[in-house]
């Protein structure tokens, strides 16, 4: 899934902050009066010309009734209200214009204490705006010129804070008109040598450098289009000579062919003031004419059509926009692509025999840098400074490191979604746009998705593909519906919108990398990394448009100060999407019916999965990947689709196609869903429809043939019955010491991630007892996927990767590898990679500082695995990685689990056992009879067990039981005993592997 309201996926291609609706605000009354008070000054946007209300809640108290209470006029541009806080010492604040428009600090609400508080343009201060601020002690000065034309302002104020000093009162000091388009103010800095500054037009519009403010030093400084130039020439002085000379024509073009990739290079052009970049035009092939820019003298075009002639020409341009004539053309014909790999066949076999290694493909290992892409957030996020593009790892990297994964002992890999994504920050794969196509940022010649599947299968490793049925990207789904938004290539927005070229569409492999002479430096910085999007926007409303007030200004501005227009970005309620294909609402109650039929987040357009057309689209899409031979699906956001829709449509379609395509191996196709319940109770806040175990069961009654009506009927029926009326099962439990054939007749076809154990894995003991408490409510808990942390959360909904310590990790692993369920490890946890790091922060921080950091540096070198959990050779950095204590631990755990069927597929019991994390397990089927006694991190006594000879798989210790009792002695966090009963035809395997840091 995504991180709750999707921090993983909250960064859309055109995301801007907007207010929330009144319906999302608290509606309770005001708290009791008391002695504390606060006087709030608020500077409303210029468009708010009538009543301005303040809606507030003292700490510990309730909110005022919506829309709040009216504020009185203060001085020019300001409203004021004094609030009695009673016994509280602070409060939360939001404001509105009494007509449905809110300022709620981008959804976070404002916070204030007692005394005097000012709120203006998202900033909270404490200086009375209706009095004059004292001037600093005379000293150094800053001469500041601000370019007003960029913003379309008639005048400007400068609001500043000398280093070590205080801010001026909002809105700051007026700047004098200097010359056309420029305002000027000389600021006395006192003893300081720098200051922070923001600018506004005295009518509610601000330029605060996207929230970072500008840093300005002494001397003359110009601020234009977001660019600060220190020691600048006087912008109102004599204009520099006009640059009318174009660069020389590029010469020496060559084209070098390598299969489907062509590298074009040329000699540098010259210019009297300097060449800024080059415009490269390619013709030929099905894509027609493609124009890109570059600041270097070469261009690599990859992914071209086989045996196809292409022609390139190059023009040079300078900063003034002068462009040379086109170079002499160079032509080349591509070669043959790599042979189409044969279709794959799943490995088959009981998925409980596997252990799973979970990788985010784009962050794991970089096998071919030519497909790396950073996107438009590359610089802003800080990734560029780390030379760490978001799309870095690829299938070639995974193929190269399959022996590392096998050497750890894992026999299955769960990979993040592979479909072509469309978003500014989509490396994770959950912003699907073209579901029929594998994202080219993951594939390279010789390392397609099919070739990864085949290579993994050749090593005995399964591929479990992450799939999304609930939503597409905010730009829709190609082949189903793609919305058209309002766009205009004016002076403010032309950096955002690509020039429209007939026949061209989005290709994330072609990013804007150079300098467009039509754009200012600041606009080029904003445009950098953006792929073509001319297929998304239009200045005129498309046929059948339902979006209201198409292309009219909203009265709000972007962080850059640009005018925002109605219908400029698609959303749940904008009616860009047809209601029959997409839902048109936001989730209000995460445990309500709307959580199954509304949008999770603005970047996640919610499919109307009850529509047969949408169902067939998704079934056809994912049948293709079944055809390729993947071994199972991990289903993202499964809880946000009604169970009855899963049971009627999607799950039968998966099972039927897998069997039709792959026969008996298709019957083992493993499906496990993400039913995210971030609570510690057995049933998700009492809502059965939102609990993981609910999705493992078939329906208990017939509902209306119409899927929309059936979804409501099912929801109401099951909610009314509640937790106490849900089915139970003993499929996970022994009967005494005996295994019994499980009853799967009521199984839905969907297994689940064990969210309750995950939430309680702060320590293994909590996870164990919570897991046991829920197991009777699953159809068969032995099929649950069990993990400590993932790409979304750590235990107890922690936003950090697990940081409980190495010993605790070892104990968690010992539990996961011996208790019921399928153990799963998030990449790098075997060395406590990125422990304590925030798992995700979108493009607001570098990926290198998060739990999604690039792992490939730890895998550099070579590794050969001779068997699962056995490394025969390793060199380089990966050899050091393989020497880490938790690596040794997980290798041996995998060896032990693979050798003992009871640990893979056995039912369990705690009957007659005196111990903490201690249990017995047995699996009996098809000539196999495996019985094991397990105790973790402490001793245990097992009573009432079969007599016979037991051998510990960890130490080789042998115990002969004649009185039905065995006492196992073990100490040390993470240490383990697994006493296996030798039975006719099923001898105990004895000691497995060698003693390590924990198993000894």
PDB file of C-alpha atoms in Angstrom, residues 149-152 225 486-500 516-520 522-524 526-527 533 537-539 551-554 556-558 560-566 568-569:
ATOM      1  CA  UNK A 149       6.436  41.972 -14.002  1.00  0.00           C
ATOM      2  CA  UNK A 150       7.230  38.269 -13.493  1.00  0.00           C
ATOM      3  CA  UNK A 151       4.386  38.114 -10.988  1.00  0.00           C
ATOM      4  CA  UNK A 152       2.076  40.509 -12.752  1.00  0.00           C
ATOM      5  CA  UNK A 225      11.540  34.867 -11.255  1.00  0.00           C
ATOM      6  CA  UNK A 486      -7.115  22.945 -18.586  1.00  0.00           C
ATOM      7  CA  UNK A 487      -3.712  24.310 -19.505  1.00  0.00           C
ATOM      8  CA  UNK A 488      -2.296  27.477 -20.975  1.00  0.00           C
ATOM      9  CA  UNK A 489       1.277  28.080 -22.100  1.00  0.00           C
ATOM     10  CA  UNK A 490       1.374  31.654 -20.820  1.00  0.00           C
ATOM     11  CA  UNK A 491       4.378  33.346 -19.207  1.00  0.00           C
ATOM     12  CA  UNK A 492       3.557  31.728 -15.886  1.00  0.00           C
ATOM     13  CA  UNK A 493       2.792  28.174 -16.957  1.00  0.00           C
ATOM     14  CA  UNK A 494       4.699  27.388 -20.145  1.00  0.00           C
ATOM     15  CA  UNK A 495       7.355  25.590 -18.094  1.00  0.00           C
ATOM     16  CA  UNK A 496       4.651  23.168 -16.946  1.00  0.00           C
ATOM     17  CA  UNK A 497       3.045  22.326 -20.270  1.00  0.00           C
ATOM     18  CA  UNK A 498       4.865  20.713 -23.168  1.00  0.00           C
ATOM     19  CA  UNK A 499       4.359  22.080 -26.645  1.00  0.00           C
ATOM     20  CA  UNK A 500       1.660  19.910 -28.158  1.00  0.00           C
ATOM     21  CA  UNK A 516      14.604  25.831 -23.475  1.00  0.00           C
ATOM     22  CA  UNK A 517      15.273  29.305 -24.897  1.00  0.00           C
ATOM     23  CA  UNK A 518      11.580  30.174 -24.464  1.00  0.00           C
ATOM     24  CA  UNK A 519      11.855  29.819 -20.698  1.00  0.00           C
ATOM     25  CA  UNK A 520      13.519  31.940 -18.053  1.00  0.00           C
ATOM     26  CA  UNK A 522      13.800  29.837 -13.109  1.00  0.00           C
ATOM     27  CA  UNK A 523      11.242  28.258 -15.446  1.00  0.00           C
ATOM     28  CA  UNK A 524      13.870  25.979 -16.951  1.00  0.00           C
ATOM     29  CA  UNK A 526      11.022  23.999 -12.863  1.00  0.00           C
ATOM     30  CA  UNK A 527      10.703  22.242 -16.220  1.00  0.00           C
ATOM     31  CA  UNK A 533       2.699  16.024 -21.210  1.00  0.00           C
ATOM     32  CA  UNK A 537      -3.889  19.517 -21.491  1.00  0.00           C
ATOM     33  CA  UNK A 538      -6.047  21.754 -23.629  1.00  0.00           C
ATOM     34  CA  UNK A 539      -6.936  25.421 -23.638  1.00  0.00           C
ATOM     35  CA  UNK A 551     -10.154  27.683 -17.305  1.00  0.00           C
ATOM     36  CA  UNK A 552     -11.370  30.526 -15.076  1.00  0.00           C
ATOM     37  CA  UNK A 553      -9.099  31.785 -12.271  1.00  0.00           C
ATOM     38  CA  UNK A 554      -9.802  30.316  -8.840  1.00  0.00           C
ATOM     39  CA  UNK A 556      -5.665  31.475  -5.532  1.00  0.00           C
ATOM     40  CA  UNK A 557      -2.019  31.218  -6.490  1.00  0.00           C
ATOM     41  CA  UNK A 558       0.655  28.546  -6.581  1.00  0.00           C
ATOM     42  CA  UNK A 560       5.452  30.555  -7.022  1.00  0.00           C
ATOM     43  CA  UNK A 561       2.689  33.167  -7.190  1.00  0.00           C
ATOM     44  CA  UNK A 562       1.190  31.850 -10.426  1.00  0.00           C
ATOM     45  CA  UNK A 563      -2.543  32.067 -11.101  1.00  0.00           C
ATOM     46  CA  UNK A 564      -4.372  28.795 -10.511  1.00  0.00           C
ATOM     47  CA  UNK A 565      -7.284  27.994 -12.792  1.00  0.00           C
ATOM     48  CA  UNK A 566     -10.338  25.839 -12.385  1.00  0.00           C
ATOM     49  CA  UNK A 568      -6.162  22.682 -14.061  1.00  0.00           C
ATOM     50  CA  UNK A 569      -5.667  19.473 -12.034  1.00  0.00           C
TER      51      UNK A 569
END
